[in-house]
């Protein structure tokens, strides 16, 4: 039964394992692992950067980017909910001596341009030196549009700041936006990156590789990044074993992200229909879904009962508690990915209907 906890749970396919088995290998700290060089080159060309660097995780590629852009005492403008600020153990402050300047997100997942502008500090000994703007796309499954991405890049340039994209799920954004712009997902991803100094992408999420992320930027930036990766312990040796999977993922698994988006929509529509029925009536809130991540909200007790019921049927998902002025509720997160089929969604909706019509 499906595992909705995250798109990180995907297992390498047989064809991906074949690519790993046959990978040509060298030593990536000596910069001569041919498969890793091929992956870095392939990604850099696709996204329009000079160079790329493979690292074990997206947390590390983000930290490497922050430490390559910023010196001790510099400041990075981030969102309150950005992964770089909230979900990476405070690494930029702990390991980089970089001060985060968090800003509240708007409902659509963006930072207001005026808020960014207002957060930029003048050159004054009282203040940290504002150096970098970080943008995340997608954020909580929401897509930041091309026009917004361009505005932030222009704002950074006008203020002499660097800008970085945490694009762990950049290809989900690209697949969602591509039809509107009549571009391929790859060309769309490249357009989203244009004007940015660096981007980090995850190979181990919806793209389906078992391990790894890439950082992309100018040749000079990637040279500095290589030193920081070594310092952080991210220099690995026969990385071709895993980068073969990453290369396979970029070559085969981008377009199919559209299936995950369609599955998330199917699940949302089914849940929306159930929200009028039985135990869910008037209780279940289904948030709008743009890519592969769906959120639903239920009052605490009902959410606990549902999670217990789903766990009995081996359906896994994550949930966290929230509160507003009038009530406490649980927000459940359903992440669709390459190991969840349309059939899994239909089965899950059958289970949800059974729960809706069961005795409390
Ligand atoms: C998953 C994720 C990362 C990196 O996560 P790792 O587990 O360290 O690879 C970074 N940013 C965002 C937005 C993510 O979702």
Coordinates of C-alpha atoms and ligand atoms in Angstrom, one line a residue:
X1 CA 0.0 0.0 0.0
X2 CA 1.2 3.5 -0.7
X3 CA 3.7 5.5 1.3
X4 CA 2.7 9.2 1.1
X5 CA 5.2 10.4 3.6
X6 CA 7.6 11.9 1.1
X7 CA 8.9 11.7 -2.5
X8 CA 12.2 10.7 -0.9
X9 CA 11.0 7.1 -0.3
X10 CA 11.2 6.1 -3.9
X11 CA 13.3 3.1 -4.7
X12 CA 15.6 2.8 -7.7
X13 CA 14.0 1.0 -10.6
X14 CA 15.6 -2.0 -12.3
X15 CA 16.8 0.1 -15.2
X16 CA 18.3 2.6 -12.8
X17 CA 20.1 -0.2 -10.9
X18 CA 21.4 -1.5 -14.2
X19 CA 22.9 2.0 -14.9
X20 CA 24.5 2.0 -11.4
X21 CA 25.9 -1.5 -11.9
X22 CA 27.5 -0.6 -15.2
X23 CA 28.8 2.9 -14.2
X24 CA 32.3 3.8 -15.1
X25 CA 34.1 4.8 -11.9
X26 CA 37.0 7.0 -10.7
X27 CA 37.7 9.1 -7.6
X28 CA 35.5 12.2 -7.3
X29 CA 37.8 13.9 -4.8
X30 CA 40.5 13.8 -7.5
X31 CA 37.7 15.0 -9.8
X32 CA 38.1 12.1 -12.2
X33 CA 35.0 9.9 -11.7
X34 CA 33.7 9.9 -15.3
X35 CA 30.0 9.2 -14.4
X36 CA 29.9 12.0 -11.9
X37 CA 31.6 14.4 -14.4
X38 CA 29.0 13.3 -17.0
X39 CA 26.1 14.0 -14.6
X40 CA 27.5 17.4 -13.6
X41 CA 28.1 18.4 -17.2
X42 CA 24.6 17.2 -18.3
X43 CA 22.8 19.1 -15.5
X44 CA 24.9 22.3 -16.1
X45 CA 24.1 22.3 -19.8
X46 CA 20.4 21.6 -19.2
X47 CA 20.0 24.4 -16.6
X48 CA 22.3 27.0 -18.3
X49 CA 25.1 27.1 -15.8
X50 CA 28.9 26.8 -16.3
X51 CA 29.4 24.0 -13.8
X52 CA 27.8 21.7 -11.2
X53 CA 28.8 19.8 -8.1
X54 CA 27.4 16.6 -6.7
X55 CA 26.9 16.3 -3.0
X56 CA 25.2 13.7 -0.7
X57 CA 22.1 15.8 0.2
X58 CA 20.1 18.9 -0.5
X59 CA 20.8 20.1 2.9
X60 CA 24.5 20.0 2.1
X61 CA 24.2 21.6 -1.4
X62 CA 22.2 24.5 0.2
X63 CA 24.8 24.9 3.0
X64 CA 27.6 24.8 0.5
X65 CA 25.8 27.5 -1.6
X66 CA 25.3 29.7 1.5
X67 CA 28.9 29.3 2.6
X68 CA 30.2 29.9 -1.0
X69 CA 28.2 33.1 -1.3
X70 CA 28.5 34.5 2.2
X71 CA 31.4 35.2 4.6
X72 CA 31.2 35.2 8.4
X73 CA 28.9 38.1 9.4
X74 CA 27.1 38.2 6.1
X75 CA 23.3 37.9 6.0
X76 CA 21.0 35.8 3.8
X77 CA 17.3 36.8 3.3
X78 CA 15.1 33.7 3.6
X79 CA 11.5 32.8 4.1
X80 CA 10.1 31.7 7.5
X81 CA 9.2 28.4 6.1
X82 CA 12.2 27.9 3.8
X83 CA 14.0 24.6 4.1
X84 CA 17.3 26.5 4.4
X85 CA 16.1 28.4 7.5
X86 CA 13.7 26.0 9.3
X87 CA 14.6 22.5 8.3
X88 CA 18.4 22.3 8.1
X89 CA 19.3 22.5 11.8
X90 CA 20.3 26.1 11.6
X91 CA 23.4 25.0 9.6
X92 CA 24.0 28.4 8.0
X93 CA 24.3 30.0 11.5
X94 CA 26.0 27.1 13.2
X95 CA 28.5 26.2 10.5
X96 CA 28.7 29.3 8.3
X97 CA 28.3 32.1 10.9
X98 CA 25.8 33.5 8.4
X99 CA 22.8 35.5 9.8
X100 CA 19.5 34.5 8.4
X101 CA 16.9 37.3 7.9
X102 CA 13.6 35.5 7.7
X103 CA 10.5 37.0 6.1
X104 CA 6.9 35.9 6.3
X105 CA 5.5 34.1 3.3
X106 CA 2.5 35.3 1.4
X107 CA -0.3 32.8 0.8
X108 CA 1.0 32.0 -2.7
X109 CA 4.4 30.9 -1.2
X110 CA 6.3 34.0 -2.4
X111 CA 8.1 36.7 -0.4
X112 CA 6.7 40.1 -1.1
X113 CA 9.2 42.1 -3.2
X114 CA 8.7 45.1 -0.9
X115 CA 9.5 43.0 2.1
X116 CA 12.7 41.8 0.5
X117 CA 13.7 45.4 -0.5
X118 CA 12.9 46.6 3.1
X119 CA 15.1 43.9 4.6
X120 CA 18.2 44.9 2.7
X121 CA 20.5 46.6 5.3
X122 CA 22.5 49.8 4.6
X123 CA 26.2 49.6 5.0
X124 CA 26.4 50.5 8.7
X125 CA 28.5 48.8 11.4
X126 CA 25.3 48.1 13.3
X127 CA 24.1 45.7 10.7
X128 CA 25.1 42.4 9.3
X129 CA 26.1 42.7 5.6
X130 CA 23.2 41.7 3.4
X131 CA 24.7 39.4 0.8
X132 CA 22.2 36.9 -0.5
X133 CA 18.5 36.3 -1.3
X134 CA 17.3 32.7 -1.1
X135 CA 14.2 31.6 -3.0
X136 CA 12.5 28.1 -2.7
X137 CA 10.6 26.6 -5.7
X138 CA 8.4 24.7 -5.2
X139 CA 7.6 25.6 -1.6
X140 CA 5.2 23.2 0.2
X141 CA 4.2 22.1 -3.3
X142 CA 3.3 25.6 -4.4
X143 CA 4.8 26.9 -7.7
X144 CA 6.5 30.3 -7.9
X145 CA 5.8 31.7 -11.4
X146 CA 8.4 32.7 -13.9
X147 CA 7.6 36.4 -13.7
X148 CA 8.1 36.4 -9.9
X149 CA 11.4 34.5 -10.2
X150 CA 12.6 37.1 -12.7
X151 CA 11.6 40.0 -10.5
X152 CA 13.5 38.6 -7.6
X153 CA 16.6 38.1 -9.7
X154 CA 16.3 41.7 -11.0
X155 CA 15.9 43.0 -7.5
X156 CA 19.0 41.1 -6.3
X157 CA 21.0 42.5 -9.3
X158 CA 19.8 46.1 -8.7
X159 CA 21.0 45.8 -5.0
X160 CA 24.3 44.1 -5.8
X161 CA 23.2 40.9 -4.0
X162 CA 23.7 37.2 -4.9
X163 CA 20.6 35.0 -5.4
X164 CA 20.2 31.3 -4.8
X165 CA 17.3 28.9 -5.6
X166 CA 16.6 26.0 -3.3
X167 CA 15.2 24.0 -6.2
X168 CA 14.9 20.6 -4.4
X169 CA 11.7 20.2 -6.4
X170 CA 12.5 22.7 -9.2
X171 CA 11.5 20.1 -11.9
X172 CA 8.0 19.8 -10.3
X173 CA 7.7 23.6 -10.7
X174 CA 9.0 23.3 -14.3
X175 CA 6.6 20.5 -15.2
X176 CA 3.7 22.5 -13.8
X177 CA 4.6 25.7 -15.6
X178 CA 5.9 24.4 -18.9
X179 CA 2.5 24.1 -20.8
X180 CA 1.7 27.7 -20.0
X181 CA 4.9 28.8 -21.6
X182 CA 5.0 26.3 -24.5
X183 CA 8.4 25.0 -23.3
X184 CA 9.7 21.6 -22.5
X185 CA 10.1 21.0 -18.8
X186 CA 13.9 21.2 -19.2
X187 CA 13.7 24.5 -21.0
X188 CA 11.2 25.7 -18.4
X189 CA 13.6 24.8 -15.5
X190 CA 16.4 26.6 -17.3
X191 CA 14.2 29.7 -17.7
X192 CA 13.4 29.6 -14.0
X193 CA 17.1 29.6 -13.1
X194 CA 18.0 32.5 -15.5
X195 CA 19.5 35.4 -13.6
X196 CA 20.3 33.3 -10.5
X197 CA 23.8 32.8 -9.3
X198 CA 23.2 29.3 -8.1
X199 CA 20.6 26.5 -7.8
X200 CA 20.4 23.3 -5.7
X201 CA 18.3 20.4 -7.1
X202 CA 17.5 17.1 -5.4
X203 CA 17.9 13.9 -7.4
X204 CA 16.6 11.8 -4.6
X205 CA 13.0 13.1 -4.4
X206 CA 10.5 12.9 -7.3
X207 CA 13.3 12.1 -9.8
X208 CA 13.7 8.8 -8.0
X209 CA 17.5 8.5 -7.5
X210 CA 18.4 6.8 -4.1
X211 CA 20.9 9.5 -3.0
X212 CA 22.2 12.9 -3.9
X213 CA 21.8 16.5 -4.9
X214 CA 23.5 18.9 -7.3
X215 CA 24.6 22.5 -6.9
X216 CA 25.0 24.6 -10.0
X217 CA 26.7 27.9 -10.7
X218 CA 29.6 29.7 -12.4
X219 CA 32.9 28.0 -12.8
X220 CA 34.5 30.2 -10.1
X221 CA 31.5 29.6 -7.7
X222 CA 31.7 25.8 -8.1
X223 CA 35.5 25.9 -7.5
X224 CA 34.8 27.6 -4.1
X225 CA 32.0 25.2 -3.5
X226 CA 34.3 22.2 -4.0
X227 CA 36.5 23.4 -1.2
X228 CA 33.5 23.8 1.1
X229 CA 32.1 20.4 0.2
X230 CA 35.4 18.8 1.2
X231 CA 35.4 20.8 4.5
X232 CA 31.9 19.6 5.3
X233 CA 32.9 16.0 4.6
X234 CA 30.9 15.7 1.4
X235 CA 33.9 14.7 -0.8
X236 CA 33.2 11.1 -1.7
X237 CA 35.2 8.7 -3.9
X238 CA 33.6 6.2 -6.4
X239 CA 30.5 8.4 -6.6
X240 CA 29.7 7.0 -10.1
X241 CA 27.8 4.2 -8.3
X242 CA 25.2 6.7 -7.2
X243 CA 25.6 9.5 -9.8
X244 CA 24.7 6.9 -12.5
X245 CA 21.3 6.9 -10.8
X246 CA 21.1 10.7 -10.8
X247 CA 22.0 10.8 -14.5
X248 CA 19.4 8.2 -15.3
X249 CA 16.9 10.2 -13.3
X250 CA 17.5 13.4 -15.2
X251 CA 17.4 11.6 -18.5
X252 CA 14.2 9.6 -17.8
X253 CA 12.2 10.8 -14.9
X254 CA 11.5 14.6 -15.5
X255 CA 8.5 14.4 -17.8
X256 CA 6.8 11.7 -15.7
X257 CA 6.5 14.1 -12.7
X258 CA 3.3 15.2 -14.5
X259 CA 1.8 11.8 -13.5
X260 CA 2.5 12.6 -9.8
X261 CA 0.8 15.9 -10.3
X262 CA -2.2 14.2 -11.9
X263 CA -2.4 11.6 -9.1
X264 CA -2.3 14.4 -6.4
X265 CA -5.2 16.1 -8.2
X266 CA -7.1 12.9 -8.4
X267 CA -6.6 12.3 -4.7
X268 CA -7.7 15.9 -4.0
X269 CA -10.8 15.6 -6.1
X270 CA -11.8 12.3 -4.4
X271 CA -11.2 13.8 -1.0
X272 CA -13.2 16.9 -1.9
X273 CA -16.2 14.7 -2.9
X274 CA -15.8 12.8 0.4
X275 CA -15.7 16.0 2.4
X276 CA -19.5 16.2 2.1
X277 CA -20.0 12.6 3.4
X278 CA -20.4 10.7 6.7
X279 CA -17.8 11.4 9.3
X280 CA -16.0 13.9 7.0
X281 CA -19.1 16.1 6.4
X282 CA -18.3 19.7 7.4
X283 CA -15.0 18.5 9.0
X284 CA -12.5 17.9 6.2
X285 CA -10.7 20.7 4.4
X286 CA -8.8 19.9 1.2
X287 CA -6.3 22.6 0.3
X288 CA -5.6 23.5 -3.3
X289 CA -3.0 21.3 -5.0
X290 CA -0.6 22.6 -7.7
X291 CA 2.1 19.8 -8.0
X292 CA 2.7 16.5 -6.1
X293 CA 1.9 17.6 -2.5
X294 CA -1.6 17.7 -1.1
X295 CA -2.5 19.0 2.4
X296 CA -5.8 18.2 4.1
X297 CA -7.0 19.4 7.5
X298 CA -9.2 17.6 10.1
X299 CA -10.1 18.3 13.8
X300 CA -7.6 16.5 16.0
X301 CA -9.7 13.5 17.2
X302 CA -11.0 12.7 13.7
X303 CA -7.5 13.0 12.3
X304 CA -6.1 10.6 14.9
X305 CA -8.9 8.1 14.1
X306 CA -8.2 8.4 10.4
X307 CA -4.5 8.0 10.7
X308 CA -5.0 4.9 12.9
X309 CA -7.4 3.5 10.3
X310 CA -5.0 4.2 7.4
X311 CA -2.0 2.7 9.4
X312 CA -4.0 -0.5 9.9
X313 CA -4.2 -0.7 6.1
X314 CA -0.5 0.1 5.6
X315 CA -1.1 3.6 4.2
X316 CA 1.6 5.9 5.5
X317 CA 1.6 9.7 5.7
X318 CA 2.8 12.5 7.9
X319 CA 0.7 14.9 10.0
X320 CA 1.3 17.9 12.3
X321 CA -0.8 19.9 14.7
X322 CA -1.9 23.4 13.9
X323 CA -4.2 25.9 15.7
X324 CA -6.1 29.0 14.6
X325 CA -8.1 31.3 16.8
X326 CA -11.1 29.0 17.0
X327 CA -9.8 25.4 16.9
X328 CA -7.0 22.9 16.9
X329 CA -6.6 20.7 13.9
X330 CA -4.2 18.4 12.2
X331 CA -2.7 19.0 8.8
X332 CA -2.0 15.8 6.8
X333 CA 0.5 15.8 4.0
X334 CA 0.1 13.4 1.0
X335 CA 3.1 13.3 -1.3
X336 CA 2.7 11.6 -4.7
X337 CA 5.8 10.1 -6.4
X338 CA 7.0 7.5 -8.8
X339 CA 6.2 4.6 -6.5
X340 CA 2.5 5.6 -6.2
X341 CA 0.3 4.6 -9.1
X342 CA -3.1 5.7 -10.2
X343 CA -4.4 2.4 -8.9
X344 CA -2.9 3.2 -5.4
X345 CA -4.8 6.5 -5.4
X346 CA -8.0 4.7 -6.3
X347 CA -7.4 2.1 -3.6
X348 CA -6.7 4.9 -1.1
X349 CA -9.9 6.7 -2.0
X350 CA -11.8 3.5 -1.5
X351 CA -10.3 3.2 2.0
X352 CA -11.1 6.8 2.7
X353 CA -14.8 6.3 1.7
X354 CA -15.0 3.2 4.0
X355 CA -13.7 5.4 6.8
X356 CA -16.1 8.2 6.0
X357 CA -19.1 5.8 6.3
X358 CA -17.8 3.8 9.3
X359 CA -19.1 4.1 12.9
X360 CA -17.2 6.7 15.1
Ligands
LIG1 C1 14.2 17.9 0.7 C2 14.5 19.3 0.6 C3 15.9 19.7 0.7 C4 17.0 18.8 0.9 O1 16.8 17.7 1.7 P1 17.8 16.5 1.9 O2 17.0 15.6 2.6 O3 18.9 17.1 2.7 O4 18.3 16.1 0.6 C5 16.1 21.1 0.5 N1 15.1 22.0 0.3 C6 13.9 21.6 0.2 C7 12.8 22.6 -0.2 C8 13.5 20.2 0.3 O5 12.2 19.9 0.2

